[in-house]
Tab-separated table of C-alpha atoms in Angstrom:
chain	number	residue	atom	x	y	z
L	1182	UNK	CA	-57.704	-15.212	-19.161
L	1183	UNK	CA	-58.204	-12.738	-16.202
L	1184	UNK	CA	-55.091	-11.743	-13.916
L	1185	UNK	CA	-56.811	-13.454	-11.449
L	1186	UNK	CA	-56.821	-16.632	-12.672
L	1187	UNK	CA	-53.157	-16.100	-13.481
L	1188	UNK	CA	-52.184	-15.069	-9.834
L	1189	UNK	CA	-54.188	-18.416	-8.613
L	1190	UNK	CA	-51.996	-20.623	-11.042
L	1191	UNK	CA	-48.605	-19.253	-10.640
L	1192	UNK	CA	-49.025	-18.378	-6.976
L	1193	UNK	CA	-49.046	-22.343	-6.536
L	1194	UNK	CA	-45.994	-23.717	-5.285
L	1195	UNK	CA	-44.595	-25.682	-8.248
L	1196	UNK	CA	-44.278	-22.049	-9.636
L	1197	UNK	CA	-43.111	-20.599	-6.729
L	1198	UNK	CA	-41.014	-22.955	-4.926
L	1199	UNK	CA	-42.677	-21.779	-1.623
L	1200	UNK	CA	-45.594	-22.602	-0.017
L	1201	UNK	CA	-48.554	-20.341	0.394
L	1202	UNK	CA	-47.683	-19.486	4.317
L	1203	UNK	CA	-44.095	-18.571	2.515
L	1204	UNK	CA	-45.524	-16.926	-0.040
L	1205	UNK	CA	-47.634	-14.643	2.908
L	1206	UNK	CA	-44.969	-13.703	4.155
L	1207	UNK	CA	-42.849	-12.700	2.039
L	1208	UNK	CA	-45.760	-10.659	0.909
L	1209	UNK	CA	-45.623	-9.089	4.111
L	1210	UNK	CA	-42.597	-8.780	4.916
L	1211	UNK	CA	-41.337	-6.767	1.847
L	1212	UNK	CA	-44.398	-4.382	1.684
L	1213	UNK	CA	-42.817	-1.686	3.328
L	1214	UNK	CA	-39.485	-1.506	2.289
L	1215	UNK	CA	-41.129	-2.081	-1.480
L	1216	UNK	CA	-43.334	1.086	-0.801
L	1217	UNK	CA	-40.634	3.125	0.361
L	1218	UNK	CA	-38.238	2.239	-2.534
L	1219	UNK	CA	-41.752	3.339	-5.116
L	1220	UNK	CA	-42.126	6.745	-3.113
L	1221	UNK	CA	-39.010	7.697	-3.511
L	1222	UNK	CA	-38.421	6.845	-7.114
L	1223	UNK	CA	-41.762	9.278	-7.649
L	1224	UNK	CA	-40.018	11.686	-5.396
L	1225	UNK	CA	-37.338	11.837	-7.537
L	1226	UNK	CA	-39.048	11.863	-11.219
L	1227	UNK	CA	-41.020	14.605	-9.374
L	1228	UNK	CA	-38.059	16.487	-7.653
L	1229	UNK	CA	-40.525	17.837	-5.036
L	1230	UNK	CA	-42.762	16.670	-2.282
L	1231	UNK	CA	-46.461	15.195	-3.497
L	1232	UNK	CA	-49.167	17.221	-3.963
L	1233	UNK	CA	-52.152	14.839	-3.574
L	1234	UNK	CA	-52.770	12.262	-1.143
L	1235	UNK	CA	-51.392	9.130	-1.322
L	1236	UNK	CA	-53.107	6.601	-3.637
L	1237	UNK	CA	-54.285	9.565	-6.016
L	1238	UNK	CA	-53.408	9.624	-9.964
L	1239	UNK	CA	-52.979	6.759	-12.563
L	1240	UNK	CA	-53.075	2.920	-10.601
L	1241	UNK	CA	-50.368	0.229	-10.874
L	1242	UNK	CA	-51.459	-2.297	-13.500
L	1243	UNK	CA	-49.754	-4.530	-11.411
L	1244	UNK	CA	-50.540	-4.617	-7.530
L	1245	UNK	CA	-48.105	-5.725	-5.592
L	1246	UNK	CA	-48.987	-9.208	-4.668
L	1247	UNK	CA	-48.617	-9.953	-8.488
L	1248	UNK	CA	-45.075	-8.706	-8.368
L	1249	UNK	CA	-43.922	-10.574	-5.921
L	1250	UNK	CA	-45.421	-13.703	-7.508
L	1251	UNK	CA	-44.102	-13.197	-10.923
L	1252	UNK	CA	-40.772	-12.734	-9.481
L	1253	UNK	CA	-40.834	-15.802	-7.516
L	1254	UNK	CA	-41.716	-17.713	-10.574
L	1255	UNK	CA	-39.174	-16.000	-12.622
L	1256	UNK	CA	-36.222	-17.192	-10.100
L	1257	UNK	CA	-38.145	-21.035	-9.680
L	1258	UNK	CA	-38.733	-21.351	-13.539
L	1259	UNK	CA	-36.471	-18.945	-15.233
L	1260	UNK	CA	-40.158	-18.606	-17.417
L	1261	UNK	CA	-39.627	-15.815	-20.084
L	1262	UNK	CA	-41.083	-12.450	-19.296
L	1263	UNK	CA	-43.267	-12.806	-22.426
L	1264	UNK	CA	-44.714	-15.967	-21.519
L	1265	UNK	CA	-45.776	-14.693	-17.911
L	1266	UNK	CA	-46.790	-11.453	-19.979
L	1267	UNK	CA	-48.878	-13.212	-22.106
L	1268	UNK	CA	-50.680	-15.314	-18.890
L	1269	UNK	CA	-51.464	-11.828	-17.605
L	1270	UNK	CA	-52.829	-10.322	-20.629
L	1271	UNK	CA	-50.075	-7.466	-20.667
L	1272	UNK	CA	-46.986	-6.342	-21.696
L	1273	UNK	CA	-43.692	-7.802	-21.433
L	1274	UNK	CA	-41.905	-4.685	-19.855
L	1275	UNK	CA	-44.293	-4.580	-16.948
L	1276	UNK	CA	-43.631	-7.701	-15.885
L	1277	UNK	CA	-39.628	-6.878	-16.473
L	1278	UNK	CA	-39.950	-4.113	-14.412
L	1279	UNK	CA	-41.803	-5.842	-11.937
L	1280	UNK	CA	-39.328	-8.555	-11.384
L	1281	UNK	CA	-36.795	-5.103	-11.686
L	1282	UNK	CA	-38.263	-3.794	-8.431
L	1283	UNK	CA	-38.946	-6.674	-5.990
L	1284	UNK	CA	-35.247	-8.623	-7.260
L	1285	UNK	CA	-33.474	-6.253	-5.314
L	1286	UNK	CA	-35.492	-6.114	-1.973
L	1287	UNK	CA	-35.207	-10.509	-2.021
L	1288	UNK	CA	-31.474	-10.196	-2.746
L	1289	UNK	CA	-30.939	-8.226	0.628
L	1290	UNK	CA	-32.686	-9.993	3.000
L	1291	UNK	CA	-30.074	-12.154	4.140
L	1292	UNK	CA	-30.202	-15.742	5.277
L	1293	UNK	CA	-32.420	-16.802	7.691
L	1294	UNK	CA	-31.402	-18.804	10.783
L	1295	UNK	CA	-33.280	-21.781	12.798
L	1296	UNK	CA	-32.378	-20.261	16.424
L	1297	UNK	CA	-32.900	-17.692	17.211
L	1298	UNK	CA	-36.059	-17.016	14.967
L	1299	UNK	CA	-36.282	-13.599	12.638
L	1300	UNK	CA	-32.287	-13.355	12.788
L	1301	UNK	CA	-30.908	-12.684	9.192
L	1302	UNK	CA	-27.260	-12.775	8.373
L	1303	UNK	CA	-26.125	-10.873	5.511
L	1304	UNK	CA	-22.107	-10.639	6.032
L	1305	UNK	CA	-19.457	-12.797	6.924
L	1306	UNK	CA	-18.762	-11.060	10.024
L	1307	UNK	CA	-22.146	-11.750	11.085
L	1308	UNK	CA	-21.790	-15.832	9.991
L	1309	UNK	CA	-19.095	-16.181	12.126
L	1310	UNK	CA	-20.096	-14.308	15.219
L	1311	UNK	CA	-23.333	-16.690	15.158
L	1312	UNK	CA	-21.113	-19.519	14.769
L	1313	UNK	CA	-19.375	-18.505	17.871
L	1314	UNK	CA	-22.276	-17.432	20.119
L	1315	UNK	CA	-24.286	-20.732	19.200
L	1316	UNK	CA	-21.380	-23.306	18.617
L	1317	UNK	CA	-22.076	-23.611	15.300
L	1318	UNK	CA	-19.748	-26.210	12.949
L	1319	UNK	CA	-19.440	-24.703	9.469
L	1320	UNK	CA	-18.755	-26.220	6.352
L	1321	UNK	CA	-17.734	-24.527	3.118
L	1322	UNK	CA	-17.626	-25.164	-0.207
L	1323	UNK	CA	-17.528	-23.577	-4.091
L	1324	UNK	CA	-20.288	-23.469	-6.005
L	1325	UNK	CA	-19.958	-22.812	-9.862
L	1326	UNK	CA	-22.627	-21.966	-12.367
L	1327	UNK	CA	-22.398	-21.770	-16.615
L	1328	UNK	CA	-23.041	-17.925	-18.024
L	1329	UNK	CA	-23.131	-16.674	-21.188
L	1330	UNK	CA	-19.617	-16.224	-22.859
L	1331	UNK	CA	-18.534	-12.930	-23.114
L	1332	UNK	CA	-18.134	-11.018	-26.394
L	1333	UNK	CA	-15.186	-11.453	-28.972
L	1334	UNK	CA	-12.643	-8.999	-28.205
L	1335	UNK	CA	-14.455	-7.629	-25.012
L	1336	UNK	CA	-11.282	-7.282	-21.773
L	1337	UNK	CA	-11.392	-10.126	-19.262
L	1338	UNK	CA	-13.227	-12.839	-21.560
L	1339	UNK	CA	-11.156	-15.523	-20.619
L	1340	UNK	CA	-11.773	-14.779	-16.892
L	1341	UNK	CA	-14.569	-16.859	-16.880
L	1342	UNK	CA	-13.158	-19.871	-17.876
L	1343	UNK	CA	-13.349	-22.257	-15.240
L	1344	UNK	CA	-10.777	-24.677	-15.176
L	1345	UNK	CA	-12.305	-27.466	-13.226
L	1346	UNK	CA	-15.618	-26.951	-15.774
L	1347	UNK	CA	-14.128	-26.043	-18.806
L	1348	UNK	CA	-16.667	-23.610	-19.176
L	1349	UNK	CA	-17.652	-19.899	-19.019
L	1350	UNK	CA	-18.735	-19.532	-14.450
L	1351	UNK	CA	-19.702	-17.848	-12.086
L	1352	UNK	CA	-18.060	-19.144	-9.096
L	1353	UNK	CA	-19.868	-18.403	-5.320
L	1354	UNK	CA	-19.110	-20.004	-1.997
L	1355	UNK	CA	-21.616	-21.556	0.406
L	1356	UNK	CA	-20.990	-21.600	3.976
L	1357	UNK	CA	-23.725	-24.096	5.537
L	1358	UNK	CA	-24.447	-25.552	8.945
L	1359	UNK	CA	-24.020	-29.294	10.242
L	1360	UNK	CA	-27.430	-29.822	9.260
L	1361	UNK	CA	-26.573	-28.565	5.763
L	1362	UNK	CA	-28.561	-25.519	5.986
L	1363	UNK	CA	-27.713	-22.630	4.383
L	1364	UNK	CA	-26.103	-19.460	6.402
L	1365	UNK	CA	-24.351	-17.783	3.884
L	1366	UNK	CA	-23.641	-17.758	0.043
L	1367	UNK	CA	-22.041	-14.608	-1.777
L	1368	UNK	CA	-18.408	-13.982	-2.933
L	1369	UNK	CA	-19.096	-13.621	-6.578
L	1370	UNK	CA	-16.153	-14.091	-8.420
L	1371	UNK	CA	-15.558	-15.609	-12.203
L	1372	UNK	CA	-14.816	-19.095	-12.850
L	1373	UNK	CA	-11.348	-18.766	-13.169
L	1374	UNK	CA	-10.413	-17.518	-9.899
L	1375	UNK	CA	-9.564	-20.185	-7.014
L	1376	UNK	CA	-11.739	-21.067	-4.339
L	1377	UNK	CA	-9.453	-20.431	-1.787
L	1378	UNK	CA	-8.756	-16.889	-3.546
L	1379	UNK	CA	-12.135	-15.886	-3.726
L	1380	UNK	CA	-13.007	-16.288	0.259
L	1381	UNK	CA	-9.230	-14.837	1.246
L	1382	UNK	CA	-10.697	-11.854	-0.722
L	1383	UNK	CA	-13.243	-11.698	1.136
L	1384	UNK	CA	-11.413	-11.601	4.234
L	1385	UNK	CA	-12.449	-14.995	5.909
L	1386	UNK	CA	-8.755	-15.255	7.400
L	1387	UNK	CA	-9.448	-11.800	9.391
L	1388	UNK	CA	-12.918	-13.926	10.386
L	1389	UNK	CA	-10.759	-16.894	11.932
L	1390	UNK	CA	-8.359	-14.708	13.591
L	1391	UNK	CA	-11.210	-12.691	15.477
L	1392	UNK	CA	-13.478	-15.871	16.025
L	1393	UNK	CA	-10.528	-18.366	17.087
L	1394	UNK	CA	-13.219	-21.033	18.555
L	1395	UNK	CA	-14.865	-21.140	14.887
L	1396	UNK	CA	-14.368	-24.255	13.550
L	1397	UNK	CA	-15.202	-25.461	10.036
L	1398	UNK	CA	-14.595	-28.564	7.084
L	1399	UNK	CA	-13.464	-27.869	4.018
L	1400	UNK	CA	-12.410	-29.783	1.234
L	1401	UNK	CA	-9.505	-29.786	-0.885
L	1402	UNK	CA	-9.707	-26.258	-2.208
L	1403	UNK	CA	-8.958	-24.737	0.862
L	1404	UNK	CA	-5.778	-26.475	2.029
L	1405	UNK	CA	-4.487	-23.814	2.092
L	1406	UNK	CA	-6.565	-21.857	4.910
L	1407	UNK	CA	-6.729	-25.564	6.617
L	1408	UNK	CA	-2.537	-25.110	6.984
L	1409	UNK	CA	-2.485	-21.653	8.113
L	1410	UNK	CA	-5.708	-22.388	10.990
L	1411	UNK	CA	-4.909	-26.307	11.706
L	1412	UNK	CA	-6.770	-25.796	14.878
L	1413	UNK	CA	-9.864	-24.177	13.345
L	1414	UNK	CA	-10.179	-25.381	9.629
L	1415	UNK	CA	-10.090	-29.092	8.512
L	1416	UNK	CA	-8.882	-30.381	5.256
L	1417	UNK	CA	-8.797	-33.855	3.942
L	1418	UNK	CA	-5.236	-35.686	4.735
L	1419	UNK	CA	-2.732	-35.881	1.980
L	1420	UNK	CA	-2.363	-38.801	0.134
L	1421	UNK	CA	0.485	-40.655	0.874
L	1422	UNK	CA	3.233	-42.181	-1.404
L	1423	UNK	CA	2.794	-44.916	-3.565
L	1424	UNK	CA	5.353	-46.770	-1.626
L	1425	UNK	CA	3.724	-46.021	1.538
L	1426	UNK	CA	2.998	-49.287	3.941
L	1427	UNK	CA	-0.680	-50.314	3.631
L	1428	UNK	CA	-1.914	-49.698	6.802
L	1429	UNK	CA	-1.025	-45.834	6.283
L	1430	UNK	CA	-3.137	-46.024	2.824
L	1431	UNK	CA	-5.858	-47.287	4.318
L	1432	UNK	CA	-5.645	-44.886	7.388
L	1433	UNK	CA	-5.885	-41.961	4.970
L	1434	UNK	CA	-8.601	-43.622	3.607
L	1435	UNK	CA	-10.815	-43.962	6.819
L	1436	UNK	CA	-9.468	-40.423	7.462
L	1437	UNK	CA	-10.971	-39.483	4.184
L	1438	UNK	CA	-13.971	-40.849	3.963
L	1439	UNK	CA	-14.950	-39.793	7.773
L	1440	UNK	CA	-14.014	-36.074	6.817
L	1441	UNK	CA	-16.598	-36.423	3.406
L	1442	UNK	CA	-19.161	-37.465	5.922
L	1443	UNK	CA	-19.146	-34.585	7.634
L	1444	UNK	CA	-19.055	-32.220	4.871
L	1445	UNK	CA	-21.383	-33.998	2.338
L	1446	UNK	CA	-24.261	-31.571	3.501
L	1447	UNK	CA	-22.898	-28.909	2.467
L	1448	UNK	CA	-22.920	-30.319	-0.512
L	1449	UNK	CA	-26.654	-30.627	-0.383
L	1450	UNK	CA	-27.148	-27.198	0.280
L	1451	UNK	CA	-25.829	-26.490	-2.925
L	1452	UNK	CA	-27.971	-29.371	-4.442
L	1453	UNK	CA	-30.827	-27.689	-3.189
L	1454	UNK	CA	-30.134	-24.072	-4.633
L	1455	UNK	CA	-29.801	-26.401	-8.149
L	1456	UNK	CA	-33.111	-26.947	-8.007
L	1457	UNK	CA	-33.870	-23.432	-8.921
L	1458	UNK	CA	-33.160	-23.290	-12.551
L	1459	UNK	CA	-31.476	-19.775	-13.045
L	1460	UNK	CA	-29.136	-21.245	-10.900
L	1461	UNK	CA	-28.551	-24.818	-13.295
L	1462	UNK	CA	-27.824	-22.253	-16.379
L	1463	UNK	CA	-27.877	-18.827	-15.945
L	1464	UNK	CA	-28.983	-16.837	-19.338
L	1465	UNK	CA	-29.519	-13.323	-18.180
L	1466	UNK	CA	-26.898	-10.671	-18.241
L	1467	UNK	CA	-23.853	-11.329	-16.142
L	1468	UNK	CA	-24.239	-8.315	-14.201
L	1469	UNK	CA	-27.400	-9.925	-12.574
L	1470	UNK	CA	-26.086	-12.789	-11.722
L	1471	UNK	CA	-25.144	-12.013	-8.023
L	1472	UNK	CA	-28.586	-9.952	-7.801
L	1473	UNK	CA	-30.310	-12.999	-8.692
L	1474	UNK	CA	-28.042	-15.787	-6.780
L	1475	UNK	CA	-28.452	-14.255	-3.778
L	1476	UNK	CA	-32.220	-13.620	-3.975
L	1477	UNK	CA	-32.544	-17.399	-4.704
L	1478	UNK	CA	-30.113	-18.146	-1.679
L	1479	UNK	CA	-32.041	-16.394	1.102
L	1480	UNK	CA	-35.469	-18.444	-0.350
L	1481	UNK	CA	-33.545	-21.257	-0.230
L	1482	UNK	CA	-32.446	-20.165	3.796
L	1483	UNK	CA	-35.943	-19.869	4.454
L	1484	UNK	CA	-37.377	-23.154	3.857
L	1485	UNK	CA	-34.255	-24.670	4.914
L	1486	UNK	CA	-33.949	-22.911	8.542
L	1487	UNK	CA	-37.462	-24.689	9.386
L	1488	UNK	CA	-36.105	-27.960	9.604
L	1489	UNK	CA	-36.050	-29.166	12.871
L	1490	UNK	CA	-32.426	-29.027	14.516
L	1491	UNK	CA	-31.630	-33.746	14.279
L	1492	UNK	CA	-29.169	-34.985	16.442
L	1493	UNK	CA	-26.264	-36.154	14.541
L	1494	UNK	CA	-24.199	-39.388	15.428
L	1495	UNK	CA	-20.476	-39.564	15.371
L	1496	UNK	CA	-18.312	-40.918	12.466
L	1497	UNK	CA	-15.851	-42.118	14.981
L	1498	UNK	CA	-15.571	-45.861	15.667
L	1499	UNK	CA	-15.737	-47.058	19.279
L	1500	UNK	CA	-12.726	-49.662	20.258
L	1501	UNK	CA	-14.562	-52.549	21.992
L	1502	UNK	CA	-12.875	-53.977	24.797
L	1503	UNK	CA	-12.817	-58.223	24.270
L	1504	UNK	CA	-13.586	-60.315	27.033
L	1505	UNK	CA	-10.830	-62.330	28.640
L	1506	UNK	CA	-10.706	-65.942	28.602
């Protein structure tokens, strides 16, 4: 089996999870900042400036396209590094250092944007001063997913025990469009921590107070944030008492389920970054985790930003005048 028939199979989008014109230009696109990171990791094994030309000495046994493919497949498939090894005819700790080396460069690309076109976000500040320049709704939600227990006896083990899961999480949070596109999806934090905790750490309250015509749904976990910004953040209504009158019940109701409507695609922007399988169980070392989530995230942005911008109709219901007899 030649490397080129293995670059021709895994390069296809099943693998992948991109298309080829993706594929290009990602290629592209990290290139440069992939050469710079490799000269100056020889810089430094060296500890002085290079003495031959560029492209002299031993070759990589892996060019760079392969990397980048190999990685792509690692984060689509979760394939073992042997198996992809094995399709290559090479050793496993080339293709762990490949995937090593181009992780990294995905993870900080941010999250790409429909308008304008090449605009990346990669903080919070900068979700939330698009959101105000464009008029952009957000909607946010958690996103937990299972890791490896810790160690016996190892500080902090029960830190990852999620209460909601009843297992050992990472929990992120997704911050998504109307459309249910992804702009943002970071604020690693273990499973036991609130939602609502792990965005105040963050510092999304400073975000609202600078950005006071950002508006954004939430759901339940953020109540909280929805009582201190009532003009900014919306929560779902309380339910009321059991001896409430009817008509209030099913008020809250229609409240309730007109409020899901509009945040359900969030929702679906974490669906789609399930579809990635580190992300349905992650078995790597915890420490990687928000490496690899956040690589996964921006290829998720990518595909997602090219949907075209739909017109969305109004929950509301219209009163309708009747006719006089």
């Amino acid at each position: 089996m030649t490397k080129k028939w293995a670059r021709a199979a895994l390069s296809h989008p099943a693998f992948t999870g991109a298309s080829r014109q993706h594929l290009g230009g990602l290629i592209e696109e990290l290139a440069e900042p992939w050469c710079a990171a490799r000269e100056a990791e020889l810089h430094k094994r060296r500890g002085h400036e290079r003495m031959r030309t560029a492209g002299a000495g031993p070759k990589e046994e892996l060019v760079f396209t392969d990397r980048v493919v190999l990685t792509l497949v690692y984060l689509r498939t979760n394939l073992p590094h042997a198996a992809m090894a094995e399709l290559y005819g090479m050793g496993r700790s080339t293709v762990s250092e490949a995937i090593r080396q181009i992780r990294p460069l995905l993870a900080r690309r941010g999250f790409a944007v429909p308008d304008p076109p090449g605009l990346r976000l990669r903080t919070l500040a900068d979700v939330f001063a698009y959101a105000e320049v464009e008029g952009v709704e957000l909607r946010i939600d958690g996103m937990e997913t299972q890791v490896r227990r810790p160690k016996v006896h190892r500080p902090g083990r029960r830190a990852f025990v999620s209460g909601k899961k009843k297992q050992n999480t990472v929990k992120t949070t997704t911050i998504s469009d109307r459309q249910g596109r992804t702009l943002w999806n970071e604020a690693d934090r273990p499973g036991r921590m609130h939602d609502q905790t792990a965005m105040r750490t963050e510092g999304i309250a400073e975000q609202f107070r600078l950005h006071p015509t950002v508006k954004a749904e939430v759901d339940d976990g953020y109540q909280g944030l929805a009582n201190e910004f009532p003009r900014q953040v919306s929560a779902p209504p309380k339910k009321p008492k059991k001896d409430a009158p009817d008509g209030e019940k099913r008020a809250w109701r229609e409240t309730r389920r007109r409020q899901s409507s509009r945040r359900i695609v969030v929702e679906h922007a974490n669906a789609e970054m399930r579809q990635w399988r580190p992300l349905q169980r992650y078995t790597g070392r915890r420490e990687d985790y928000a490496e690899t989530h956040r690589a996964i995230a921006g290829l998720v942005s990518d595909r997602a930003a090219q949907r075209a911008t739909r017109r969305v109709c109004s929950t509301e219901l219209d009163v309708v005048r009747q006719p006089a007899c």
